[in-house]
mmCIF file of C-alpha atoms and ligand atoms in Angstrom:
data_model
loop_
_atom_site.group_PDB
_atom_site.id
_atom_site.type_symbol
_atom_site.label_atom_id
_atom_site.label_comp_id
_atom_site.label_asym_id
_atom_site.label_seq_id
_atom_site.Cartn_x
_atom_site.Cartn_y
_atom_site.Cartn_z
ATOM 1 C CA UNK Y 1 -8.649 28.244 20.604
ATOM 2 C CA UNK Y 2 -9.388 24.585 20.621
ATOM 3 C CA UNK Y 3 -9.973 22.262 17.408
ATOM 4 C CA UNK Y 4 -14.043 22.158 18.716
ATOM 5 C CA UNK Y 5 -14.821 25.542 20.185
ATOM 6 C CA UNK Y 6 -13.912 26.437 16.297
ATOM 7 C CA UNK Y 7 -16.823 23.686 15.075
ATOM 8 C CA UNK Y 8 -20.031 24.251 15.471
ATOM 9 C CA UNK Y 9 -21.273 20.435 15.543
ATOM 10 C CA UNK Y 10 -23.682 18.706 17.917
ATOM 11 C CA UNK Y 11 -21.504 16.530 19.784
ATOM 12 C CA UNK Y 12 -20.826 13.103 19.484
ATOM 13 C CA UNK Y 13 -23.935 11.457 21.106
ATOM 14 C CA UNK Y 14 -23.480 9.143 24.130
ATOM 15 C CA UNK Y 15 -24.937 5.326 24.415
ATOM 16 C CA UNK Y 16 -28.231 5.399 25.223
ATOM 17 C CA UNK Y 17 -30.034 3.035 27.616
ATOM 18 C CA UNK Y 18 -33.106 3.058 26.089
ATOM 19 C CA UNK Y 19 -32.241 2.539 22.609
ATOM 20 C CA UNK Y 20 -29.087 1.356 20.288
ATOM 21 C CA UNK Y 21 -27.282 4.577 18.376
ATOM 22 C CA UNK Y 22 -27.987 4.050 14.569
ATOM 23 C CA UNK Y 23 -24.612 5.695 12.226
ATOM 24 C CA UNK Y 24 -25.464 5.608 8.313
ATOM 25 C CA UNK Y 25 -22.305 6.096 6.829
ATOM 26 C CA UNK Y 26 -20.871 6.561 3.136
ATOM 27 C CA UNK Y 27 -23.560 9.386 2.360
ATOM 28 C CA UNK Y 28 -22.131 11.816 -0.763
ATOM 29 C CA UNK Y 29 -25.162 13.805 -2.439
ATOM 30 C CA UNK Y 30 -26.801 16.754 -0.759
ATOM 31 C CA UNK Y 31 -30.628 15.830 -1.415
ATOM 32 C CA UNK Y 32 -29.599 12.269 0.142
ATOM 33 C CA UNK Y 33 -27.938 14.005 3.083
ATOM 34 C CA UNK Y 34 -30.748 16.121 3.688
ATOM 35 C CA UNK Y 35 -33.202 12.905 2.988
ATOM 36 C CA UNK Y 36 -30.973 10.596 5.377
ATOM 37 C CA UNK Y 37 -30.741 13.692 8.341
ATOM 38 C CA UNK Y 38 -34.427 14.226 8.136
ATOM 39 C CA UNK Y 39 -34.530 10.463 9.628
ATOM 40 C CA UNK Y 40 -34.325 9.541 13.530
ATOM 41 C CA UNK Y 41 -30.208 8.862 12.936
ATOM 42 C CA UNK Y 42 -27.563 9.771 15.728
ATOM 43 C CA UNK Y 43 -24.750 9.785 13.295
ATOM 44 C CA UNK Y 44 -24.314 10.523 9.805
ATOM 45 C CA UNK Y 45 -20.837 9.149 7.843
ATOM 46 C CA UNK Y 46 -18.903 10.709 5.314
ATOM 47 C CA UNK Y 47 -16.246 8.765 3.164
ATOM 48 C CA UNK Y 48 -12.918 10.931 2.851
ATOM 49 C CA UNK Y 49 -10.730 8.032 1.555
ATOM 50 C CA UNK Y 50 -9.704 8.357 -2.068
ATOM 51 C CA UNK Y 51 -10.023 4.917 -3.288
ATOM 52 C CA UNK Y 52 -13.458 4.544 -1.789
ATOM 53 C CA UNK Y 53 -16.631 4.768 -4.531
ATOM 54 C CA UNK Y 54 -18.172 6.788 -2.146
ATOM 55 C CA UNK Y 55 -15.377 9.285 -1.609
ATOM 56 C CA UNK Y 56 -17.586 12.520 -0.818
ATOM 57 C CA UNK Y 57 -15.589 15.317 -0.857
ATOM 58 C CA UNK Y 58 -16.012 16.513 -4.353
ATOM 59 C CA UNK Y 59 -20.053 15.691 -4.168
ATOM 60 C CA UNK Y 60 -20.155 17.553 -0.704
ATOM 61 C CA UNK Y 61 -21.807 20.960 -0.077
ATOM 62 C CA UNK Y 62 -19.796 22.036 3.258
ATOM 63 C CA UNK Y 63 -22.748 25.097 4.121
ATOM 64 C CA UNK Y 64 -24.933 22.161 4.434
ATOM 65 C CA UNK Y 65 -23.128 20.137 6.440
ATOM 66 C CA UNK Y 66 -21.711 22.575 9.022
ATOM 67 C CA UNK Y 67 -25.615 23.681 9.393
ATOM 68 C CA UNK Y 68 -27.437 20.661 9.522
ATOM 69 C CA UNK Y 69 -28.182 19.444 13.609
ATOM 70 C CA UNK Y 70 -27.038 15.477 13.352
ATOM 71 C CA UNK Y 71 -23.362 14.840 14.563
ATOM 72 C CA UNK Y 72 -20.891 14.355 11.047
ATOM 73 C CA UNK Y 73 -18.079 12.171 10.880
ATOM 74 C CA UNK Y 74 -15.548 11.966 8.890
ATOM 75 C CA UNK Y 75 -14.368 8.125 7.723
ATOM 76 C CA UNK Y 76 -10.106 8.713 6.834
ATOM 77 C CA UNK Y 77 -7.774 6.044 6.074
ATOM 78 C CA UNK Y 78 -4.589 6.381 7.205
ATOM 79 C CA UNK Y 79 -4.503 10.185 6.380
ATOM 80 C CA UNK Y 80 -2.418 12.775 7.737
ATOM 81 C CA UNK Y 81 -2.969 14.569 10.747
ATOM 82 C CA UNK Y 82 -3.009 18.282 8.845
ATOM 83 C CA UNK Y 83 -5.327 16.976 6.339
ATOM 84 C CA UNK Y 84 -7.718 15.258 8.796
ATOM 85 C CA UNK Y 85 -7.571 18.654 10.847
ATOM 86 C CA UNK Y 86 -8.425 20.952 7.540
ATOM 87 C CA UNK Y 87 -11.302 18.493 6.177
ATOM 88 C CA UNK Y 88 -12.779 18.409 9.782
ATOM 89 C CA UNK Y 89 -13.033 22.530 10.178
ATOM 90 C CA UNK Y 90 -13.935 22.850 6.283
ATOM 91 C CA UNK Y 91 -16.858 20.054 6.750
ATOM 92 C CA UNK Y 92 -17.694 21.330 10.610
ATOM 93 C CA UNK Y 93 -17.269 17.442 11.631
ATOM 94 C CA UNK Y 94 -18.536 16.075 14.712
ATOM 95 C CA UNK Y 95 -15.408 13.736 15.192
ATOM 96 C CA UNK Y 96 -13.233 11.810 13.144
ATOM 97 C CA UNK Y 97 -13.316 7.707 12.039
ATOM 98 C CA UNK Y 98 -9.924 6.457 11.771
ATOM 99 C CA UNK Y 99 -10.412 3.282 9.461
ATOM 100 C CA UNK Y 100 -7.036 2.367 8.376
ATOM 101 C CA UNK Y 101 -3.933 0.951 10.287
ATOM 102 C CA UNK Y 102 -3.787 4.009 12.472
ATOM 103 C CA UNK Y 103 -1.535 3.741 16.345
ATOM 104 C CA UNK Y 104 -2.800 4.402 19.353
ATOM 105 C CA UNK Y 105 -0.922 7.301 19.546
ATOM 106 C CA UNK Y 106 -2.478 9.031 16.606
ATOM 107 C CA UNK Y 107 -5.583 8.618 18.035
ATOM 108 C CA UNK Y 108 -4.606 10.298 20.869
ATOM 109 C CA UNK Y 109 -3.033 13.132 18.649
ATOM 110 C CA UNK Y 110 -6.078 14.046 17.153
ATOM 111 C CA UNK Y 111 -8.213 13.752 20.802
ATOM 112 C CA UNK Y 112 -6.252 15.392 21.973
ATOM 113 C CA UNK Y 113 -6.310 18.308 19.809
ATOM 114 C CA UNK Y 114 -9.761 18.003 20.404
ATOM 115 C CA UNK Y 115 -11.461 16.129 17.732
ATOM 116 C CA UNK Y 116 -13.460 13.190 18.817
ATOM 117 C CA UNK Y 117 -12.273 9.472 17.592
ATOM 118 C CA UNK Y 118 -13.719 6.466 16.521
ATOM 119 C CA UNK Y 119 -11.500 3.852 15.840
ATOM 120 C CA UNK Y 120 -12.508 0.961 13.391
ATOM 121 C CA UNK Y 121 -10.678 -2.185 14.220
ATOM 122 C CA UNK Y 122 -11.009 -5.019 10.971
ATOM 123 C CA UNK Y 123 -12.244 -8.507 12.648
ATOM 124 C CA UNK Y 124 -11.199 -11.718 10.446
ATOM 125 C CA UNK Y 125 -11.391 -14.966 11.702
ATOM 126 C CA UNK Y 126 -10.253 -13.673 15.420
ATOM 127 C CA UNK Y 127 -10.321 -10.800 17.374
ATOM 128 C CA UNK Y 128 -7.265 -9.977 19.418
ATOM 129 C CA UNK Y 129 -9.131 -8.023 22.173
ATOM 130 C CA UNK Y 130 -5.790 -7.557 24.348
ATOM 131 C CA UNK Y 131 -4.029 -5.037 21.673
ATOM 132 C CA UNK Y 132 -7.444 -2.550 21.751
ATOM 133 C CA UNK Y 133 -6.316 -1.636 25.453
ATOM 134 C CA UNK Y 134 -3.718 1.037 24.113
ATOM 135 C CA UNK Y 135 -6.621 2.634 22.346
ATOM 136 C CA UNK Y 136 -8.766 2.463 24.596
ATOM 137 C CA UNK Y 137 -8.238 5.864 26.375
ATOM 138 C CA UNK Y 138 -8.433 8.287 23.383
ATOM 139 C CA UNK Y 139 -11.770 6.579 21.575
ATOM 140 C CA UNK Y 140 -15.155 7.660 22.168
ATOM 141 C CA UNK Y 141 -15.844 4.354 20.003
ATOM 142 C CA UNK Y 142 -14.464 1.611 18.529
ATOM 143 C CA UNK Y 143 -16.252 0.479 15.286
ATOM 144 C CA UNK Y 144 -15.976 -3.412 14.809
ATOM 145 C CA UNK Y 145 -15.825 -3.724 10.973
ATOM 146 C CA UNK Y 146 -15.602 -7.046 8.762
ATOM 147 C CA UNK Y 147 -11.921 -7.439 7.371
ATOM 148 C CA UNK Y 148 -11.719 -7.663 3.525
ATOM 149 C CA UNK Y 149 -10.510 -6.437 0.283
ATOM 150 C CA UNK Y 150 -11.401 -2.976 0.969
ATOM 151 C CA UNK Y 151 -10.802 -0.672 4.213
ATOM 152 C CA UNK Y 152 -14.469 -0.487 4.657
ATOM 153 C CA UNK Y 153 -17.550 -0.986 3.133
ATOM 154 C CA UNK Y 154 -17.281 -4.682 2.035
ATOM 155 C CA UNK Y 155 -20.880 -6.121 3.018
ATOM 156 C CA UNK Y 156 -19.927 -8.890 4.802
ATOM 157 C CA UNK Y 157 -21.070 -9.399 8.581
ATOM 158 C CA UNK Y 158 -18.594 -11.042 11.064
ATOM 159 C CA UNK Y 159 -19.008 -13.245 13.927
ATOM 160 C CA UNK Y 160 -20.486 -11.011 16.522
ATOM 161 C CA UNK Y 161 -19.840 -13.744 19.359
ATOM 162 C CA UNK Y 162 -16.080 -12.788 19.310
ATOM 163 C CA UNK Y 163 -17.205 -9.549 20.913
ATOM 164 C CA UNK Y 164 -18.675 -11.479 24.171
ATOM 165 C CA UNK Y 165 -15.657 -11.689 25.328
ATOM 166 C CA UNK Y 166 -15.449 -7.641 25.230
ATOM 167 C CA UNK Y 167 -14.419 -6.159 28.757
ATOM 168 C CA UNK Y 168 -13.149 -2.990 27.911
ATOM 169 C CA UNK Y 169 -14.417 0.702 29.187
ATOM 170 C CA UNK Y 170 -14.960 2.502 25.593
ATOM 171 C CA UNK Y 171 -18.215 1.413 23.959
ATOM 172 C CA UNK Y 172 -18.598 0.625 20.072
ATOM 173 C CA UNK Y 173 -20.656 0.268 17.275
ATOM 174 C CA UNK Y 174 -20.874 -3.012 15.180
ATOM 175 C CA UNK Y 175 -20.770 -2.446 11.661
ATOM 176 C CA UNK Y 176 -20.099 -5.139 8.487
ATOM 177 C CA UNK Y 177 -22.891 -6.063 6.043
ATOM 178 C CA UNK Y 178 -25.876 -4.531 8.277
ATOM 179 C CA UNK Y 179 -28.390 -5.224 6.483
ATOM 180 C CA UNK Y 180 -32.443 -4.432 5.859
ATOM 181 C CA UNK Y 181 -32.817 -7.852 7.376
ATOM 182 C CA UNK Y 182 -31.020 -7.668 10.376
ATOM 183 C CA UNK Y 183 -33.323 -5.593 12.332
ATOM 184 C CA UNK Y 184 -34.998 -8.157 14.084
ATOM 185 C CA UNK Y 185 -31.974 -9.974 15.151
ATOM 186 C CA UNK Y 186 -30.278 -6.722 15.952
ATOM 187 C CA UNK Y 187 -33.089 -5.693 18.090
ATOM 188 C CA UNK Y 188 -32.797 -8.160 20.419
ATOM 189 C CA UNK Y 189 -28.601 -8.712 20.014
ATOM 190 C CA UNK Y 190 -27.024 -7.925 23.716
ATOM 191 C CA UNK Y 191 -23.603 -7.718 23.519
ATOM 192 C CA UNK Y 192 -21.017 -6.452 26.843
ATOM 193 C CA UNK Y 193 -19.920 -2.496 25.045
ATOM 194 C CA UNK Y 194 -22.263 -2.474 22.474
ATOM 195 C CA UNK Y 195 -23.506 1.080 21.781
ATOM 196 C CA UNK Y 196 -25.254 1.032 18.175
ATOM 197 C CA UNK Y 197 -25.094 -0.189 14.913
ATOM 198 C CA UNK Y 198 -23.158 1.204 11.686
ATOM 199 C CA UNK Y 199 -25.161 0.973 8.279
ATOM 200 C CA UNK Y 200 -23.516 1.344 4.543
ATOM 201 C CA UNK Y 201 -23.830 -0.392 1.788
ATOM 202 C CA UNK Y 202 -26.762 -2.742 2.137
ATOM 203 C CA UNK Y 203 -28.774 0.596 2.582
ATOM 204 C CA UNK Y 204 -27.754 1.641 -1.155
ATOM 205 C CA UNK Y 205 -29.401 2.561 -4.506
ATOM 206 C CA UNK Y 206 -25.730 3.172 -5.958
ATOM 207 C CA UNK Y 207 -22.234 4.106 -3.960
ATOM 208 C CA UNK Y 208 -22.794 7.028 -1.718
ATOM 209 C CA UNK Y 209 -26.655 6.675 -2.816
ATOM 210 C CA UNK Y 210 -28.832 5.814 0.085
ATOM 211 C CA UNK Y 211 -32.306 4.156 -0.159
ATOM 212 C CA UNK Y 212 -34.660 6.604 2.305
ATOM 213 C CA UNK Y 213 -37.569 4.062 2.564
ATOM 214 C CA UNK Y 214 -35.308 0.882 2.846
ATOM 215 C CA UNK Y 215 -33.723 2.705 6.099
ATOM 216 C CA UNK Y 216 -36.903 4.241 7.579
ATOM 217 C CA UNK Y 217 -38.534 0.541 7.590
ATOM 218 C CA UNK Y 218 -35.223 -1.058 9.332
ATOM 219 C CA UNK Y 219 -35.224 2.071 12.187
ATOM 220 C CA UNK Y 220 -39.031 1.508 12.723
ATOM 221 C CA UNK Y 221 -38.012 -2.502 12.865
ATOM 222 C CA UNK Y 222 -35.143 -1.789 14.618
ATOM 223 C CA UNK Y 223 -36.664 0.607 17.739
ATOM 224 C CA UNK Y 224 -40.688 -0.814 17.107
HETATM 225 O O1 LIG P 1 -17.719 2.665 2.918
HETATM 226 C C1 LIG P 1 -16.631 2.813 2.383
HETATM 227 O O2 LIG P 1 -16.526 2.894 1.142
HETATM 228 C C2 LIG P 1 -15.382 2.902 3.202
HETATM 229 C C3 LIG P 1 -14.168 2.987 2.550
HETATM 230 C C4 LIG P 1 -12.984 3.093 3.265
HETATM 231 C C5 LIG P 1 -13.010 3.096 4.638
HETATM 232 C C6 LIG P 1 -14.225 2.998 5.314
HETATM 233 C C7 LIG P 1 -15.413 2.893 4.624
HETATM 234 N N1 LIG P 1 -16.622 2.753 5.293
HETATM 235 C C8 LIG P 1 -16.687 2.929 6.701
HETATM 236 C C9 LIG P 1 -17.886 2.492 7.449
HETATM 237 O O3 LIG P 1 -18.040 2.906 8.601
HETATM 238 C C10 LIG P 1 -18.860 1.500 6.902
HETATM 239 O O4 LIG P 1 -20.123 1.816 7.367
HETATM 240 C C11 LIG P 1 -18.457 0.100 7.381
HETATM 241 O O5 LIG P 1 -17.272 -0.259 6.727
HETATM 242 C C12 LIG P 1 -19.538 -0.964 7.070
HETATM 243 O O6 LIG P 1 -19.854 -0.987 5.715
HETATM 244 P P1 LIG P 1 -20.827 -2.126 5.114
HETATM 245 O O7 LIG P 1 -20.137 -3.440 5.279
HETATM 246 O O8 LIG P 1 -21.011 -1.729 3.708
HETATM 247 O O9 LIG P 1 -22.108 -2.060 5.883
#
């Protein structure tokens, strides 16, 4: 038996021509879930890195989860295979988020056991484009991510204009400080890969706390 055949989760939903993909990630408490998946969302994100203040597992109600119709991923930093595996079955994830320093070759690991990846690569100052190639073949995204003192979640936008130079086949979705007041500028953005956006902590009453009406506005901006 594969890893999916054993998870019952919508899959991982393709790039859409008529619309950008919208992921809120770093969601903790059931009635937010529930709130947040009642929304028009593609993806919903769940934190399963330990030092993160929105580290979910604990808060989590896995019936709920494996039920509810939105594709689930789980965010891991630089966490074992066999624990990724277990979390994903327990949770009934959609696909995994590899946010940490993880190879190429561990992506492919856990593709190929048949869990879905998204790879988040940290951009700084530069974006070395060249060493995504190796990844390339075992990502159903890349996440472009700002680079700070934390693995994720920092706030901070990045310069999207080192992605124009983007030229490879796996599409991604730009994430970093996404904010309420983006969603003009987002609407129009065109970028060569670009799938969707990735929301988090501009979206937040507290850590893992999202604010309903704050994202409804930005997806009725966002799509008009
Ligand atoms: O959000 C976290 O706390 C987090 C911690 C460790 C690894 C990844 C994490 N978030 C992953 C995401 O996909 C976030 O949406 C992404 O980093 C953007 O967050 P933000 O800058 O707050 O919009």
């Amino acid at each position: 038996m594969t890893m999916t055949s054993a998870i019952s989760a919508p899959a991982l939903p393709s790039p859409r021509p008529d619309r950008p993909l919208l992921k809120v990630c770093g969601l903790k408490y059931p009635a937010n879930v529930a709130a947040v998946a009642a929304l028009p969302v593609d993806i919903l994100g769940f934190i399963f890195a330990p030092k993160s203040p929105r580290y979910a597992p604990l808060a989590l109600d896995a019936a709920q989860l494996r039920m509810l119709p939105v594709a689930k991923v789980g965010v891991f930093v630089d966490e074992t295979p066999a624990v990724i595996r277990r979390t994903a079955l327990h949770f009934g994830l959609t696909a995994v988020q590899l946010h940490g320093q993880e190879s190429a070759a561990d992506c492919a690991a856990l593709a190929e056991a048949g869990l879905p990846v998204l790879k988040a690569i940290a951009v700084g100052e530069q974006l070395d484009l060249a060493r995504l190639a190796a990844y390339a073949p075992f990502c159903s995204y890349f996440i472009f991510d700002t680079a700070g003192p934390a693995a994720g979640g920092n706030g901070t936008a990045f310069n999207w204009e080192l992605l124009r130079a983007y030229d490879l086949p796996t599409p991604y979705l730009l994430a970093g400080g996404l904010g309420p007041d983006h969603a003009a500028v987002l609407r129009e953005l065109r970028l060569p890969g670009l799938a969707g956006f990735d929301v988090n902590s501009r979206f937040e009453q507290g850590p893992g706390l999202k604010d309903v009406a704050r994202l409804r506005h930005f997806i009725d901006e966002l799509r008009g």
